[in-house]
Coordinates of C-alpha atoms and ligand atoms in Angstrom, one line a residue:
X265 CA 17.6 25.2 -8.6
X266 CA 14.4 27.0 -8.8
X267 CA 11.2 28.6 -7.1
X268 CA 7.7 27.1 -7.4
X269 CA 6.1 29.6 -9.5
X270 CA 3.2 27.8 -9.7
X271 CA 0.6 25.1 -7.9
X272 CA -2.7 24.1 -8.8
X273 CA -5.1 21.0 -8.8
X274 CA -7.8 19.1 -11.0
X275 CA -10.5 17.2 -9.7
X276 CA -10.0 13.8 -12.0
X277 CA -11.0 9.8 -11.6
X278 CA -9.6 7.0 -10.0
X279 CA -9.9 3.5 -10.5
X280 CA -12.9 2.8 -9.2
X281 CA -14.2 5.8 -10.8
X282 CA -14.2 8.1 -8.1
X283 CA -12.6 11.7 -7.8
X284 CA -9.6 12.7 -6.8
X285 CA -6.5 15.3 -7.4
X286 CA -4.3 15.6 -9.8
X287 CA -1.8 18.2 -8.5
X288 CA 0.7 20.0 -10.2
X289 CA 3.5 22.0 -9.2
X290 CA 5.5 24.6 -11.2
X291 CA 8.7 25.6 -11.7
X292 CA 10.3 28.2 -14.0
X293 CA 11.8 25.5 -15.6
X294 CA 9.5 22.0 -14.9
X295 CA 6.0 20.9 -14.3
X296 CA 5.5 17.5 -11.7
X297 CA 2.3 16.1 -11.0
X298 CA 0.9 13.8 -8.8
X299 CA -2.5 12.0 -8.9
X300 CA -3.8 11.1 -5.2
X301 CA -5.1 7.7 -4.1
X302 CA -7.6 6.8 -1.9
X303 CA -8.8 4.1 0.4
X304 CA -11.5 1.3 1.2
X305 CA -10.8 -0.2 4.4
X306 CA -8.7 3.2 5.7
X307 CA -7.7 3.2 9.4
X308 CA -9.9 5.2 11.9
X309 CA -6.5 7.5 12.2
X310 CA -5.8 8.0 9.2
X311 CA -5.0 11.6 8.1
X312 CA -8.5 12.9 7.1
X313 CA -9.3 13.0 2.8
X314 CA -11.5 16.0 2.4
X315 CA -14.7 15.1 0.4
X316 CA -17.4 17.6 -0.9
X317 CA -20.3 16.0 1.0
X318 CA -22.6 17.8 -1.8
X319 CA -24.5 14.8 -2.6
X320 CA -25.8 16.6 -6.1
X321 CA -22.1 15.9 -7.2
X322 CA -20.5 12.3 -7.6
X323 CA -23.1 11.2 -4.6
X324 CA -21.0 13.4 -1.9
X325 CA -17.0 12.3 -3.0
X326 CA -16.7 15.3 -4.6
X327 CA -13.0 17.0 -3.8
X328 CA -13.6 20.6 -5.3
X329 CA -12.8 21.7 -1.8
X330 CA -9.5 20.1 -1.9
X331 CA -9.1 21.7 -5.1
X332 CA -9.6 24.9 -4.1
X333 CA -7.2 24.5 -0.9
X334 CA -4.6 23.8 -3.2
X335 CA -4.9 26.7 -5.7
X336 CA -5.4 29.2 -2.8
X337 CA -4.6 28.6 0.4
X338 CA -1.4 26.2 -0.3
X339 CA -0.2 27.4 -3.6
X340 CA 0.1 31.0 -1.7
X341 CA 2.2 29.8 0.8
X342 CA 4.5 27.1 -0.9
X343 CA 4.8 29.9 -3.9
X344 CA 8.6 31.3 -4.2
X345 CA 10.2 28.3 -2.1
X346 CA 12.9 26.5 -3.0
X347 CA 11.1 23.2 -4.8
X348 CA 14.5 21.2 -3.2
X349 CA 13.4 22.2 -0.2
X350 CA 11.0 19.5 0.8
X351 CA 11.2 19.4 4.4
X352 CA 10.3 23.0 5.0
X353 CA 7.4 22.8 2.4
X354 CA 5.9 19.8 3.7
X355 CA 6.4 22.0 7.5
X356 CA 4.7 25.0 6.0
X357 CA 2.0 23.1 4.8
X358 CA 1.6 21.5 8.1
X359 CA 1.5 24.5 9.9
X360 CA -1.0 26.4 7.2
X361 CA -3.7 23.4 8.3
X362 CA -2.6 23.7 11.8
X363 CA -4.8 20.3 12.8
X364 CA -3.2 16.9 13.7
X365 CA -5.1 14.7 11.0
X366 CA -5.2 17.6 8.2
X367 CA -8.8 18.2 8.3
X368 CA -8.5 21.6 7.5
X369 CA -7.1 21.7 4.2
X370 CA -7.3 18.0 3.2
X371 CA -4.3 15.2 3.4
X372 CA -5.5 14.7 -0.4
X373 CA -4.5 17.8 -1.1
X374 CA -1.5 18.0 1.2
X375 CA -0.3 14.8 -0.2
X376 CA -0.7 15.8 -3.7
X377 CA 1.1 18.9 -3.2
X378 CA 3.9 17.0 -1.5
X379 CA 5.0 14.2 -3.9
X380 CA 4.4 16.7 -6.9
X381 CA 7.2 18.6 -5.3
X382 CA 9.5 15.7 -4.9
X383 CA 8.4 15.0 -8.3
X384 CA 9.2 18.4 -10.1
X385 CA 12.7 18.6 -8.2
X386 CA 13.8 15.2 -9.7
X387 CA 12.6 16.5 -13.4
X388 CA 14.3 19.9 -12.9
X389 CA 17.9 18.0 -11.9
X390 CA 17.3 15.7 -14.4
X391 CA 17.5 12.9 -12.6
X392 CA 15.4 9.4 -11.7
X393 CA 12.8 10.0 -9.1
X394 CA 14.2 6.8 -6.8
X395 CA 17.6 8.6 -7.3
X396 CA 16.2 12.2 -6.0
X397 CA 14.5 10.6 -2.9
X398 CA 17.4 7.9 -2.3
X399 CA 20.6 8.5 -4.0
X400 CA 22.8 6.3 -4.7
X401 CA 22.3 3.8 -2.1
X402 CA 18.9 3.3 -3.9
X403 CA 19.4 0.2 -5.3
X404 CA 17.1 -2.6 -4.0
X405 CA 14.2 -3.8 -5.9
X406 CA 11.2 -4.9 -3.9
X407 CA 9.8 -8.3 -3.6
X408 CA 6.2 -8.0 -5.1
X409 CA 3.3 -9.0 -3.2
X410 CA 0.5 -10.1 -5.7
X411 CA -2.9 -10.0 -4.5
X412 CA -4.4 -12.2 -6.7
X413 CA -7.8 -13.3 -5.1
X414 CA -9.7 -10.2 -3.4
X415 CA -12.6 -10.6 -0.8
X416 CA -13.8 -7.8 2.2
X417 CA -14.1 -4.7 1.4
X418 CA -12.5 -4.7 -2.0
X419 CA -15.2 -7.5 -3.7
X420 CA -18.5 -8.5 -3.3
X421 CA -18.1 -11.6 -2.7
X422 CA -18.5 -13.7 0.6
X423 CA -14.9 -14.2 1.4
X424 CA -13.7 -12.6 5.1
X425 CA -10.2 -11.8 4.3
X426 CA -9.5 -9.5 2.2
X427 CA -6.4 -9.9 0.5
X428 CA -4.5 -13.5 -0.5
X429 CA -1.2 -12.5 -1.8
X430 CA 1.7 -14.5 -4.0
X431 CA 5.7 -13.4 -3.4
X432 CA 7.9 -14.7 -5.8
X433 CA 10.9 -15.2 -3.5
X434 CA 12.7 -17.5 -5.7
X435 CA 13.4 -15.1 -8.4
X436 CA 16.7 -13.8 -9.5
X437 CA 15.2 -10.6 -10.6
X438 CA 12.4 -8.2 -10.4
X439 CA 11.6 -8.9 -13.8
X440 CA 11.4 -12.7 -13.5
X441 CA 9.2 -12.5 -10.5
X442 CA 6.5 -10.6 -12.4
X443 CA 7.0 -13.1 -15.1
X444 CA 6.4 -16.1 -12.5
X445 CA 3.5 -14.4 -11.2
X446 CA 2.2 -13.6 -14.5
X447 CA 2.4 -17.2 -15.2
X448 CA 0.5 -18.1 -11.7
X449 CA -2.3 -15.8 -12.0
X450 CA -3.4 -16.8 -15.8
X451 CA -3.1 -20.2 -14.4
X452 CA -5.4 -19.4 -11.3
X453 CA -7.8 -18.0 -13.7
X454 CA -7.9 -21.1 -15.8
X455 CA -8.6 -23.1 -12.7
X456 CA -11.3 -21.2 -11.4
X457 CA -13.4 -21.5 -14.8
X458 CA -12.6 -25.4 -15.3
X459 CA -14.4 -25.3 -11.5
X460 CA -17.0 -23.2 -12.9
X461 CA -16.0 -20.5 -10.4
X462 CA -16.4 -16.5 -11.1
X463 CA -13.1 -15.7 -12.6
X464 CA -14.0 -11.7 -12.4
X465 CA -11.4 -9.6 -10.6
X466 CA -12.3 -7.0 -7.5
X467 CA -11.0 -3.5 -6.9
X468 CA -7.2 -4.3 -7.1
X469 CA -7.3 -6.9 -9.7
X470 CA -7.3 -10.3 -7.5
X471 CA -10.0 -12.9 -8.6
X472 CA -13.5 -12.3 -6.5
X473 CA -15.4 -15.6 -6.8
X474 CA -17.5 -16.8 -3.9
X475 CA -15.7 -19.1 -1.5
X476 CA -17.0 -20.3 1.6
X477 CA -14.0 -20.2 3.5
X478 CA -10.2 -18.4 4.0
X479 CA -8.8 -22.1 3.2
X480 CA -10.4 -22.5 -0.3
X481 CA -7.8 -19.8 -1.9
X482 CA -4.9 -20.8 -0.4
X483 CA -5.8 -24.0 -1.9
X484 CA -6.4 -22.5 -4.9
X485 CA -3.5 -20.7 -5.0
X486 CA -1.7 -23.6 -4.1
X487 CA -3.1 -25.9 -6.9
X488 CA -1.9 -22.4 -9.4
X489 CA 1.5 -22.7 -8.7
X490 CA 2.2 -26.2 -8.9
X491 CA 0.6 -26.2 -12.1
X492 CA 2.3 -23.3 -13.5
X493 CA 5.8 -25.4 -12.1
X494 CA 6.8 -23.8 -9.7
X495 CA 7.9 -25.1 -6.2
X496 CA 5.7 -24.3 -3.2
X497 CA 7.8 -22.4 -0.6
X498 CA 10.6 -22.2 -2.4
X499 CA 10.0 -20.1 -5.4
X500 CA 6.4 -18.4 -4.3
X501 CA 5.3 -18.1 -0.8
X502 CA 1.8 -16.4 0.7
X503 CA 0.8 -13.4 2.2
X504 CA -2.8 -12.2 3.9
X505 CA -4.2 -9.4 4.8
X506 CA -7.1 -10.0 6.2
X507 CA -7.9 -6.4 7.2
X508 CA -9.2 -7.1 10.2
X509 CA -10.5 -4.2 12.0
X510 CA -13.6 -4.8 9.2
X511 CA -14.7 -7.7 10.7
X512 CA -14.0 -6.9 14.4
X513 CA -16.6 -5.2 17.0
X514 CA -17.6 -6.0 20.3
X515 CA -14.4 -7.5 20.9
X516 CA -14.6 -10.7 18.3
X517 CA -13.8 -11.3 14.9
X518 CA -16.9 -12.8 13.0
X519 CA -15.3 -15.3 10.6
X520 CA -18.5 -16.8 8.4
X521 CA -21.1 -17.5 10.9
X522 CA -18.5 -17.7 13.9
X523 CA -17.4 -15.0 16.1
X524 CA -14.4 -15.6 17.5
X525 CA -11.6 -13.6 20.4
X526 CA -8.4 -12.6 19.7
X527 CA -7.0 -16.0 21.3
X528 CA -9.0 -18.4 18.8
X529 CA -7.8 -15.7 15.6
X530 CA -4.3 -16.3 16.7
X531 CA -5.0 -19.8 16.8
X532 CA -6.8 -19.7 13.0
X533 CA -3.3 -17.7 11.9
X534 CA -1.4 -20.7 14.0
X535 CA -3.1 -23.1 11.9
X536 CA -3.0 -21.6 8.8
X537 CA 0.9 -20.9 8.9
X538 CA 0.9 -24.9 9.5
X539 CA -0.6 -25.6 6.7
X540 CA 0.2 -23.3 4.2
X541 CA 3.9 -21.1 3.1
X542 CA 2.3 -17.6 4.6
X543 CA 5.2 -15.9 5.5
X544 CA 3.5 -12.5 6.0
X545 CA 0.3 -11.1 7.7
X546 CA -1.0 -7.6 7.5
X547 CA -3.9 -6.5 10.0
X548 CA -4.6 -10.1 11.8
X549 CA -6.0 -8.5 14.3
X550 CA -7.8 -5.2 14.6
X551 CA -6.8 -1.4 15.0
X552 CA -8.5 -1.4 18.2
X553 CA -7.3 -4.4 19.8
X554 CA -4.0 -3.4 20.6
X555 CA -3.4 -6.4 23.2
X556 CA -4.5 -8.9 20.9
X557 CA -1.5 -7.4 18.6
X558 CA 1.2 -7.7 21.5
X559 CA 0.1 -11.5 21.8
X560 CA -0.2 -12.1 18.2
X561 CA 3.3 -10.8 17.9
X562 CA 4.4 -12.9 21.0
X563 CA 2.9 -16.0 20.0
X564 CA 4.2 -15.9 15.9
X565 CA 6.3 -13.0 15.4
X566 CA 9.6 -15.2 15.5
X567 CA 8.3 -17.1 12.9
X568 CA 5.9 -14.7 10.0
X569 CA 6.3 -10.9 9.0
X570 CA 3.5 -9.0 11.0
X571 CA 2.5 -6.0 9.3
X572 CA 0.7 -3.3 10.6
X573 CA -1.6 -0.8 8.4
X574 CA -4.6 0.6 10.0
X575 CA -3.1 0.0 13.5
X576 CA 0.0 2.2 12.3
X577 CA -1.0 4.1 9.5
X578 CA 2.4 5.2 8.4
X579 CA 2.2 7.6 11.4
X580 CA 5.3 8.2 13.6
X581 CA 3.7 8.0 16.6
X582 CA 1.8 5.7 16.5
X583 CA 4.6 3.3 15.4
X584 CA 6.8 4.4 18.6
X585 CA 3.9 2.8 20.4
X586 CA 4.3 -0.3 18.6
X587 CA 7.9 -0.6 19.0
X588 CA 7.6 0.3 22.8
X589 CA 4.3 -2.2 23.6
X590 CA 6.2 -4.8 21.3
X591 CA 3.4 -5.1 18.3
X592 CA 3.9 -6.1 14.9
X593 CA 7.8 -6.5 13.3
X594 CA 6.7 -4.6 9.7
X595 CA 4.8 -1.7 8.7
X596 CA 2.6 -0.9 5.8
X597 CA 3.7 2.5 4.1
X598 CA 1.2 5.0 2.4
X599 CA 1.8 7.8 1.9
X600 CA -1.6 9.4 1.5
X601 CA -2.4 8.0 5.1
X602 CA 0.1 10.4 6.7
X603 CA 0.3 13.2 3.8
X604 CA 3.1 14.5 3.4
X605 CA 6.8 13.0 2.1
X606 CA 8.8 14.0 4.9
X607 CA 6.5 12.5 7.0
X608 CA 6.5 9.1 5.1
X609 CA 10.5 8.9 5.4
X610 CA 10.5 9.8 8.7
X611 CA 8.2 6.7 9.3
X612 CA 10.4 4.5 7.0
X613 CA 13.1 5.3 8.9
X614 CA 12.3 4.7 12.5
X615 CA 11.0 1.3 11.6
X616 CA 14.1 0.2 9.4
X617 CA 16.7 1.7 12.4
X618 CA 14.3 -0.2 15.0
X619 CA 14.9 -3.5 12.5
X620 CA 10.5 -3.4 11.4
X621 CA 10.1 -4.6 8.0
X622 CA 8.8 -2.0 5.5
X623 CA 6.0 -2.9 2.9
X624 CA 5.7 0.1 0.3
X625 CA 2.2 0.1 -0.3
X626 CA -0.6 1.6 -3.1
X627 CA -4.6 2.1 -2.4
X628 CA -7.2 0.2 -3.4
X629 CA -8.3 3.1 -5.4
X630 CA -5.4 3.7 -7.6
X631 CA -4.6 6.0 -10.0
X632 CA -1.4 5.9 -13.2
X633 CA 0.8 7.4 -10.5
X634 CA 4.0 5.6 -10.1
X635 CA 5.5 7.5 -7.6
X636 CA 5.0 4.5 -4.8
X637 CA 7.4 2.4 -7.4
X638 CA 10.5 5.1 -6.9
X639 CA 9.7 5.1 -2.9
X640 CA 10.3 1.7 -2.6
X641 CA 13.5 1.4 -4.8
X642 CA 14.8 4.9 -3.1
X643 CA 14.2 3.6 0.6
X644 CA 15.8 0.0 -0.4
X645 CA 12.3 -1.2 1.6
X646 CA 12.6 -4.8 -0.3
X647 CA 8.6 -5.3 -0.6
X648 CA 6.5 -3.2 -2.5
X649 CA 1.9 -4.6 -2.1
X650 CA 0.4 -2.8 -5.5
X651 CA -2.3 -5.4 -6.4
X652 CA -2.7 -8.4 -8.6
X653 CA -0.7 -8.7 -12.1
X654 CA -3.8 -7.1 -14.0
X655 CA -5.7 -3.9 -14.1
X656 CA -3.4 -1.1 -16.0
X657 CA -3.3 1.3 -12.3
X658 CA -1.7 -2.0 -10.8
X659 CA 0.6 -2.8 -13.5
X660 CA 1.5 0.4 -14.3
X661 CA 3.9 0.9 -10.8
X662 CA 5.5 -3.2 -11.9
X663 CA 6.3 -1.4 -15.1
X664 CA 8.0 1.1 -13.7
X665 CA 9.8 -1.5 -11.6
X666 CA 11.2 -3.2 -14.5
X667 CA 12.5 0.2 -15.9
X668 CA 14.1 0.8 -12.9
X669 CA 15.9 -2.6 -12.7
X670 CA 16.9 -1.5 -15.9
X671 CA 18.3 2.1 -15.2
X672 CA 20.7 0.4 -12.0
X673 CA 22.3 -2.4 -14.6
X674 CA 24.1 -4.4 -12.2
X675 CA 23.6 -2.2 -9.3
X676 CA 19.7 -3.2 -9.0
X677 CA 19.7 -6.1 -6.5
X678 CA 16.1 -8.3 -6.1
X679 CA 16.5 -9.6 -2.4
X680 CA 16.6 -13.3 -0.9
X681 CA 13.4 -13.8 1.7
Ligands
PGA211 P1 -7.4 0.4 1.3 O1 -6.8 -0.9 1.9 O2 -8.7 0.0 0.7 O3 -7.7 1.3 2.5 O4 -6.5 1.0 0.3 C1 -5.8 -1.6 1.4 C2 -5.2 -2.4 2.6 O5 -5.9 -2.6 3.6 O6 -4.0 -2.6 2.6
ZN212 ZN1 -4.1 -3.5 4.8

């Protein structure tokens, strides 16, 4: 194998039109690139994304200073390494920023450094990025989950939650599940105008119209699969992320004109589980209410996947603390929240050995990067979130699931809820 001979970054757009990095990393022999995503609702401890501030330039989201902390400082000190040699980059780079959250030189450009690496070493053997990063274990296709109507942060609309998500658990195959979901969402869409209802999509591609409560789509959603034909509970179920922490302060949750305590949230989850097939939950409760976690997890965690993302995000440590205060039984994995690779499969790993669920999972500013498809496949995590089945950033990563199931033949497995 070879040395990187070469690293440098542009400043480029994501999908909501913002800037970002698009790194790439040399060889003597390849070039692999990653394009950075970035967040809405992030979590407070979240690894920090360097932004210009210069409020002349893209209104202050600028990320030349990123840039340049890739073509300097970073590329001078990754330079000549082994590109196999991902662990000890990813610790260089650590130790170059030398803070806990990466504020020095930027987990956007740490993290576009990192999977650019990953990326160039599976080009230079010639091999499938899911084989590099798993080998040949790598062979289980995650179960999608489809956000298909958006509210929160991610719309502007008037719905709380912000994400109401379809998982076709009945498929046989990665490639029939998108097909069934496919089917769902232009069905979905044809409801919502024959109610005279906004059928416009938000930032990861679900439907935005206003609704005046969290019940209206599920019902929705409910009414779309039936009348696409396909069996409630048995071929799709539901997943939520309400994103909690954005509707939480002074200790309540303010649903619509109601602010409620952790106790009466649980209770709304309680309810909702009764009445509907949700099977997962991501973010019930806040980042901050850490006890209203343990009891959320006491009171339903036998029953639903509880998933945490800001409360964990991706980060070792803070997971350990879940597992040992008993909060949540599934983690949310991105890898821009942590910034670097080693550090995401470290994370992946303590959950799966402590028997967590793993939910592979993309931004809601996205870019064409596919590299979150591979991670999934290569960790065998068996759920993959990457928004709705529309907008190209979304579809793009499904894509590259379907080529995947094709590359394993009859070594691709999709898994049974
Ligand atoms: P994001 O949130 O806007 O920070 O990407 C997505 C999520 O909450 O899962
Ligand atoms: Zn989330």
């Amino acid at each position: 194998m070879s040395v990187i001979c070469d690293v440098h970054a542009d400043e480029v757009l994501d999908s909501r039109g913002n800037p970002t990095l698009k790194v790439y990393v040399e060889t003597e022999m390849e070039v692999g690139t990653f394009t950075v995503p970035s967040g809405a609702s992030t979590g407070k401890k979240e690894a920090l994304e360097l932004r210009d501030g210069d409020k002349k330039r893209y209104g202050g989201k600028g990320v030349l200073k990123a840039v340049k902390n890739v073509n300097d400082e970073i590329a001078q000190c990754i330079k000549g390494m082994e590109i196999t040699e991902q662990t000890e980059i990813d610790r260089a780079m650590i130790d170059l920023d030398g803070t806990e959250n990466k504020s020095n030189l930027g987990a956007n450009a740490i993290v576009g450094v990192s999977l650019a690496c990953a990326r160039t070493a599976s080009k230079e053997l010639d091999i499938p990025l899911y084989f590099y990063l798993g080998g040949l274990s790598a062979s289980l296709l995650p179960i999608p989950m489809f956000n298909v109507m958006n509210g929160g942060k991610h719309a502007d609309n008037n719905i709380d939650f912000q994400e109401f998500m379809i998982m076709p658990v009945g498929a046989e195959s990665f490639r029939e599940a998108l097909r069934m979901s496919s089917e769902v969402f232009q069905v979905l869409k044809g409801i919502l105008k024959e109610k005279g209802m906004f059928s416009g999509v938000g930032d990861e591609g679900g439907f935005a119209p206003n609704l005046f409560s969290y019940e209206e789509p599920l019902k929705l959603m409910s009414e779309a699969v039936e009348k696409a034909g396909y069996k409630l509970d048995k071929d799709i179920v539901f997943a939520l992320d309400p994103a909690a922490s954005s509707f939480y302060s002074d200790n309540h949750y303010t649903i619509g004109k109601e602010k409620l305590t952790s106790s009466e949230m649980i209770d709304v989850y309680k309810e909702i589980v009764n009445n509907y097939p949700v099977v997962s939950i991501e973010d019930g409760l806040a980042e901050d209410d850490w006890d209203g976690w343990a009891k959320l997890t006491e009171d339903l965690g036998d029953e639903i996947q509880l998933v945490g993302d800001d409360i964990f995000v991706t980060n070792i440590k803070l997971l350990e603390k879940g597992i040992d205060e008993e909060v949540a039984n599934a983690i949310l994995i991105k890898p821009n929240q942590i910034g670097t690779l080693t550090e995401t499969l470290f994370t992946i790993r303590l959950a799966m050995d402590e028997g967590y669920g793993v939910v592979i999972s993309h931004r809601s500013g996205e870019t064409d990067d596919t590299f979150i498809a591979d991670l999934a496949v290569a960790m065998n995590t068996g759920m993959i979130k990457t928004g709705s089945v529309c907008r190209g950033e979304r579809i793009v990563k499904y894509n590259r699931l379907m080529d995947i199931e094709r590359g394993l033949g009859k070594r691709g497995q999709y898994p049974t809820w």
